[in-house]
CSV table of C-alpha atoms in Angstrom, one decimal:
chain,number,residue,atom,x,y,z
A,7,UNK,CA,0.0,0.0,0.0
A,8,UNK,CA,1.2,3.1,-0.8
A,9,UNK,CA,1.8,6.4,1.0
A,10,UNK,CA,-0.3,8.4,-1.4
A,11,UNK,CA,-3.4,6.6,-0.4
A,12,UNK,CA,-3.9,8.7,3.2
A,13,UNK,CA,-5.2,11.6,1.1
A,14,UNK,CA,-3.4,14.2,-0.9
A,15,UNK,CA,-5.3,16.6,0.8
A,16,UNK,CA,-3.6,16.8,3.8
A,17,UNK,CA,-0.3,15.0,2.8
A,18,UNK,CA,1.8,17.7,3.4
A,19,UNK,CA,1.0,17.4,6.5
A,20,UNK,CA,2.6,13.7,7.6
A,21,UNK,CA,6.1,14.1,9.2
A,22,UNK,CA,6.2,11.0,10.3
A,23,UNK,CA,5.7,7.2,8.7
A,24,UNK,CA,5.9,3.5,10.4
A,25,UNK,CA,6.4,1.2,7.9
A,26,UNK,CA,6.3,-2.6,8.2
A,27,UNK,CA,10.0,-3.5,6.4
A,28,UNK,CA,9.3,-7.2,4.7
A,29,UNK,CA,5.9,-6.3,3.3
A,30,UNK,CA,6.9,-2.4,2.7
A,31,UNK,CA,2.8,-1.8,4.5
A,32,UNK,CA,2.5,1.4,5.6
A,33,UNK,CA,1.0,0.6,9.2
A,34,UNK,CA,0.3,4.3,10.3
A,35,UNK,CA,1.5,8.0,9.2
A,36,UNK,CA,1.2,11.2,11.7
A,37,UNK,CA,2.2,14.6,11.7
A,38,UNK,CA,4.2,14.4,15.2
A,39,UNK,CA,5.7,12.0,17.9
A,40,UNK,CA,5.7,12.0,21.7
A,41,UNK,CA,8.0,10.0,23.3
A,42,UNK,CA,10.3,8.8,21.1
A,43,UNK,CA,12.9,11.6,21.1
A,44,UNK,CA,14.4,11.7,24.8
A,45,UNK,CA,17.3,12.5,27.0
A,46,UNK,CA,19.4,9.5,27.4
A,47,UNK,CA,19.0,9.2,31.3
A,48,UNK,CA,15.6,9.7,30.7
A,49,UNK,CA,13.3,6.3,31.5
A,50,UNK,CA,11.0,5.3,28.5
A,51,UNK,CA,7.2,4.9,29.0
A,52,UNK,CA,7.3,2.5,26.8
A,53,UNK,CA,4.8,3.6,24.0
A,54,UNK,CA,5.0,6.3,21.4
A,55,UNK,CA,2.4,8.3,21.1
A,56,UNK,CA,1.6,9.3,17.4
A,57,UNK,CA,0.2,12.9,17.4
A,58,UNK,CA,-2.6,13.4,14.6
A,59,UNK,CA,-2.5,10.3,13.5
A,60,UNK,CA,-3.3,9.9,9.7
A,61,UNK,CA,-3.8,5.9,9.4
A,62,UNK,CA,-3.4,3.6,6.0
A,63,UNK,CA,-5.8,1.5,6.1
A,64,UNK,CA,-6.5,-1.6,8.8
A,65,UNK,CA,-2.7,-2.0,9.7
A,66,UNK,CA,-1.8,-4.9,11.7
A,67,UNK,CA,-1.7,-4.9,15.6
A,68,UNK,CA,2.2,-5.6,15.4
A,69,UNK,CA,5.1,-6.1,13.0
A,70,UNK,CA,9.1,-7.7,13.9
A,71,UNK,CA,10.3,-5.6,11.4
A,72,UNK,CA,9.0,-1.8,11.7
A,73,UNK,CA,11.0,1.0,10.2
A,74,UNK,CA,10.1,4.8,11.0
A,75,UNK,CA,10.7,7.1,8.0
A,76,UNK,CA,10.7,11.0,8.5
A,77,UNK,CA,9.3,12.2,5.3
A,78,UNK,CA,9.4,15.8,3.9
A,79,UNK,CA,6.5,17.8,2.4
A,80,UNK,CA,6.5,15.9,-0.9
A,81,UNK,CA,6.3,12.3,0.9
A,82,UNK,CA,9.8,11.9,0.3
A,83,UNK,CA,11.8,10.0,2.8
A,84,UNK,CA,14.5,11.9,4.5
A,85,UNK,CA,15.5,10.2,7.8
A,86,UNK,CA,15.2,6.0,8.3
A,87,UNK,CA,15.2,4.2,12.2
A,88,UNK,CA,15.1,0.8,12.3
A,89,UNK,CA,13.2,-0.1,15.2
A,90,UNK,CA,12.6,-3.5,15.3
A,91,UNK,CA,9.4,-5.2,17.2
A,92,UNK,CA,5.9,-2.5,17.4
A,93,UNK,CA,2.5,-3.2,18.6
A,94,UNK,CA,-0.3,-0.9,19.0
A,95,UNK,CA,-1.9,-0.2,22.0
A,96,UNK,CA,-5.4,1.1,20.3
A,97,UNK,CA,-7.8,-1.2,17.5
A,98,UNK,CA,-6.8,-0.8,14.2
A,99,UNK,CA,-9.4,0.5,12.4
A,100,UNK,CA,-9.5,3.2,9.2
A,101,UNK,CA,-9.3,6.7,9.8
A,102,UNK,CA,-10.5,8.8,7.2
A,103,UNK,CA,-9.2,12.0,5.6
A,104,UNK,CA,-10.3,15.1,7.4
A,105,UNK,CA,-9.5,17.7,10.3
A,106,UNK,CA,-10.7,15.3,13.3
A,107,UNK,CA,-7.2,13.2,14.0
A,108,UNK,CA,-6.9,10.9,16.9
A,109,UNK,CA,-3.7,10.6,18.7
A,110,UNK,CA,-2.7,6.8,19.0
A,111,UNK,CA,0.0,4.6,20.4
A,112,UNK,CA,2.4,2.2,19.7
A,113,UNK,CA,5.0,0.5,21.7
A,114,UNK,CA,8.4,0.7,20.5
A,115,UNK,CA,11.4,-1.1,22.0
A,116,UNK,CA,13.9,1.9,21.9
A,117,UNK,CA,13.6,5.3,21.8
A,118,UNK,CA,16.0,8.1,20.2
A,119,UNK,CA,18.9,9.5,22.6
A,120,UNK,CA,18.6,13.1,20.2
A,121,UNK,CA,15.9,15.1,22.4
A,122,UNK,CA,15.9,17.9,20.0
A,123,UNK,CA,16.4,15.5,16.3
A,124,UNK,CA,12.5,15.8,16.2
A,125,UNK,CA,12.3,20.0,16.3
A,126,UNK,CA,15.2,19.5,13.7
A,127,UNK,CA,13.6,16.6,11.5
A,128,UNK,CA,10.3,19.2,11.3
A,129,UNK,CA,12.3,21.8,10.5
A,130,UNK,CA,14.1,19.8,7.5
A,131,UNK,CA,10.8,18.4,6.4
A,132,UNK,CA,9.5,21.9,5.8
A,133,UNK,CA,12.7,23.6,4.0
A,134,UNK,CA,14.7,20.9,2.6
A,135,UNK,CA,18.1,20.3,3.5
A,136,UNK,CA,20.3,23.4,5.2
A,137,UNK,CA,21.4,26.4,2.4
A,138,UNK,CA,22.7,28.4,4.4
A,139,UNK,CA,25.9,27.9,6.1
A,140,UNK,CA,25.7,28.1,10.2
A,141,UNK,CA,22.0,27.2,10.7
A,142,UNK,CA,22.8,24.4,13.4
A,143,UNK,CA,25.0,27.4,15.2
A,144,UNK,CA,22.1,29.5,15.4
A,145,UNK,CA,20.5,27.0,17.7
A,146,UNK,CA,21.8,26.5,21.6
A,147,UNK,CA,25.0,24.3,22.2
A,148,UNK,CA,22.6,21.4,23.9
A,149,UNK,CA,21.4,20.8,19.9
A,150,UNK,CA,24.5,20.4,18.4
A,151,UNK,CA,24.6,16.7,19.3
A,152,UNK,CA,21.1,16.4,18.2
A,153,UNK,CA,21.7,18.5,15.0
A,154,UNK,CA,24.9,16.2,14.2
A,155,UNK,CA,22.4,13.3,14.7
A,156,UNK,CA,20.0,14.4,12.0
A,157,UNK,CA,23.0,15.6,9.7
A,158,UNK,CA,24.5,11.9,9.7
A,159,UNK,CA,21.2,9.9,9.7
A,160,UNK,CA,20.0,12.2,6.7
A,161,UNK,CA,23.4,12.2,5.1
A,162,UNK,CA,23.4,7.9,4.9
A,163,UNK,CA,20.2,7.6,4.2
A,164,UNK,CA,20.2,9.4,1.3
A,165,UNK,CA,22.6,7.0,-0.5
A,166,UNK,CA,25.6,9.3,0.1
A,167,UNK,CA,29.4,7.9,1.1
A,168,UNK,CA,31.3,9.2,4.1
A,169,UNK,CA,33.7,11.0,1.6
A,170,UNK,CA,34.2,14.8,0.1
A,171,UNK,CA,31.6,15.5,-2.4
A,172,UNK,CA,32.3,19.2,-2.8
A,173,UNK,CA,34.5,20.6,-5.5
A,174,UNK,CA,36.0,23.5,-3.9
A,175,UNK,CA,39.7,23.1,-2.9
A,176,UNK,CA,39.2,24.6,0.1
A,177,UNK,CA,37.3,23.9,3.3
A,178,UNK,CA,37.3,27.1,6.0
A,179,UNK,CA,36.2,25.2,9.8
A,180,UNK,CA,35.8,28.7,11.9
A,181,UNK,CA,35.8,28.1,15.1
A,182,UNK,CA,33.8,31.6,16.6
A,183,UNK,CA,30.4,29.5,17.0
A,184,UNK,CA,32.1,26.5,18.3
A,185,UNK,CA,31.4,25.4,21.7
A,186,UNK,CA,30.7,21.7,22.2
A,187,UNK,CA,32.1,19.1,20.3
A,188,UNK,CA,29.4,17.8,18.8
A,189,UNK,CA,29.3,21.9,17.1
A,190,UNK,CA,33.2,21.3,15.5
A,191,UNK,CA,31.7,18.1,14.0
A,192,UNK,CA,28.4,20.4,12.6
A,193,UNK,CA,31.1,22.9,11.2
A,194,UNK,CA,33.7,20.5,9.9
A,195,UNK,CA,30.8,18.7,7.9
A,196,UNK,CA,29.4,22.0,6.5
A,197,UNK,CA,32.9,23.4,5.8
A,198,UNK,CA,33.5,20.5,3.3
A,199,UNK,CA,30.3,19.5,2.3
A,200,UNK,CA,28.1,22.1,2.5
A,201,UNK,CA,25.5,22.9,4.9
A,202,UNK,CA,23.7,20.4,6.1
A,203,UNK,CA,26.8,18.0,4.5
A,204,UNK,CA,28.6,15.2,6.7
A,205,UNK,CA,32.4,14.7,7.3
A,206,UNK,CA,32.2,12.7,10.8
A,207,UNK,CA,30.8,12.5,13.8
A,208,UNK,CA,33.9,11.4,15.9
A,209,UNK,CA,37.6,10.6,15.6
A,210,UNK,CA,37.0,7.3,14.2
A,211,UNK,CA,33.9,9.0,11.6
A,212,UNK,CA,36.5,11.3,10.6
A,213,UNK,CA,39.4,8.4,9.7
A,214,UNK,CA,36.4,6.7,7.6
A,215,UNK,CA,35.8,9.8,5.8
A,216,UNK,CA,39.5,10.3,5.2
A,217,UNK,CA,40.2,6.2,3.7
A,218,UNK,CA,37.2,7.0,1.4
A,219,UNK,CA,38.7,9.4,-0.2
A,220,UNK,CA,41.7,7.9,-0.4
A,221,UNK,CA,40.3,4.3,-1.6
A,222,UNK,CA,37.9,6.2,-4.3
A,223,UNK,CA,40.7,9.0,-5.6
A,224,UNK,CA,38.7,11.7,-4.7
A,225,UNK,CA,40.4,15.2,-5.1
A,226,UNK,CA,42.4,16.2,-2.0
A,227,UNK,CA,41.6,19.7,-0.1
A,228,UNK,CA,42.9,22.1,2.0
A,229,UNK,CA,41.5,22.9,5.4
A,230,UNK,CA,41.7,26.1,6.8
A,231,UNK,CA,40.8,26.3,10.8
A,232,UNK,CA,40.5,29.7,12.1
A,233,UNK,CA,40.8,30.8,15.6
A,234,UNK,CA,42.5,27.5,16.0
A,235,UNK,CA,43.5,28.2,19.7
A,236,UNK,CA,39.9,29.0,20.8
A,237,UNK,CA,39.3,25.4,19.2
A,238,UNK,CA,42.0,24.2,21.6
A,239,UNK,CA,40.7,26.4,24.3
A,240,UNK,CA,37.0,25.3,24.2
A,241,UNK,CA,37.4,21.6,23.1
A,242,UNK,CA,40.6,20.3,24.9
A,243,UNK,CA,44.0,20.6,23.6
A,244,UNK,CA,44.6,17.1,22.9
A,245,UNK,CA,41.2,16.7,20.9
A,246,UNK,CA,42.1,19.9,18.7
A,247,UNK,CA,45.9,18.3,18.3
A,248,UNK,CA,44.5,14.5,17.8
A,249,UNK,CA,41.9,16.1,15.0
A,250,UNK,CA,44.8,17.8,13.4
A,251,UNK,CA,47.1,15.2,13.3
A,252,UNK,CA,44.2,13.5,11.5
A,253,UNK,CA,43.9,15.3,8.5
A,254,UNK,CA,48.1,15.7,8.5
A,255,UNK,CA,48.4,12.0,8.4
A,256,UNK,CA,46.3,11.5,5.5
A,257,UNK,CA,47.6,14.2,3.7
A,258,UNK,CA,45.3,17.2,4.0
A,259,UNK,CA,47.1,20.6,4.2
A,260,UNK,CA,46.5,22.7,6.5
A,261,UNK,CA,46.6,26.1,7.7
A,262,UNK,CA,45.8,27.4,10.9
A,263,UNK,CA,44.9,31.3,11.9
């Protein structure tokens, strides 16, 4: 069953989509989540409450194999979780097309560690990926990781390597928004590919990045870090030095300021 059959009247509306993997059913569509975004040390209630729920049909009670898709305005999927074993807690029943949207539950067996990813999914499903440079630095330092989060999952799920796909030779990291660590990882992606664009997520993300260009002969660059000792200052000297020695040791020039 496809996606298209909720009703393109109020399509543009869906944000989110649980979709039964082996049989490619959609079991229910909504236009937000509760509960499935949380802090880490946060306990689970156990079910995820789809807000405005726009159902497909009589979708079965459970599936093994569920996969939540985070779909833009056009229907398009933008963001994939595997989540394994769901069951709703409510009947299954149609729900037709129209303004009067129930709220219903299902019970997931994780939840998402990113408490902010859903703000930032929403905000991605309305505009399409970043075009203008710095937009995850115009939100607070505790949404970096979460921002990082939707960057990577968003990045791989659209069929994209962890490589350079920019064709500039040169890639500026500044470090004046910088706070957290999880922000130099947000600017080093967008400084070599693009906003919204992907270039690790850690140390070890960063290596990978690095051997795929390598192993695929894609076109060295130059990095450019300014206000390299506020870097060192804000994120540790040994992370700033480790990251440097990085890019040195796989042949990226650099040049600090």
């Amino acid at each position: 069953m496809s996606p298209e059959s909720d009703g393109i009247d109020d399509a543009q509306d869906v944000l989110y989509r649980l979709v039964d993997r082996e049989s490619g059913e959609v079991l229910i569509t909504a236009e937000d989540l509760l509960d499935y975004f949380m802090e880490e040390d946060r306990e689970s209630p156990g079910t995820v409450t789809f807000v405005r729920a726009h159902q497909v049909g009589r979708a079965r009670r459970k599936t093994e194999r569920a996969e939540l898709q985070v779909v833009d305005r056009q229907g398009v999927t933008i963001g994939a979780y595997d989540i394994g074993r769901v069951i709703a807690a409510f009947r299954p029943e149609f729900v037709p097309s129209g303004e009067d949207r129930p709220d219903l539950g299902y019970s997931f067996g994780h939840t998402c560690e990113y408490p902010r990813a859903g703000e930032i999914w929403r905000q991605w499903a309305a505009t399409g990926r970043p075009v203008e440079p710095g937009e995850w630095a115009r939100h607070p330092s505790d949404w970096h990781e979460s921002w990082l989060h939707v960057v990577q999952t968003a990045w791989f799920d659209s069929g994209r390597d962890a490589t350079r796909y920019e064709t500039g030779g040169t890639a500026v990291v500044d470090s004046t928004a910088i706070t957290t660590r999880g922000g130099f990882y947000c600017a080093l992606g967008e400084a070599v590919n693009g906003p919204g664009g992907y270039f690790g997520s850690n140390r070890d993300a960063i290596i990978d990045c690095l051997r795929t260009m390598r192993r695929d002969g894609a076109a060295p660059f130059r990095l450019v870090w300014r206000n390299f000792a506020a870097s060192r200052e804000v994120l540790g000297g040994d992370f700033a030095e480790s990251v440097l020695a990085l890019f040195e040791e796989y042949g990226v020039e650099t040049e600090l300021s």
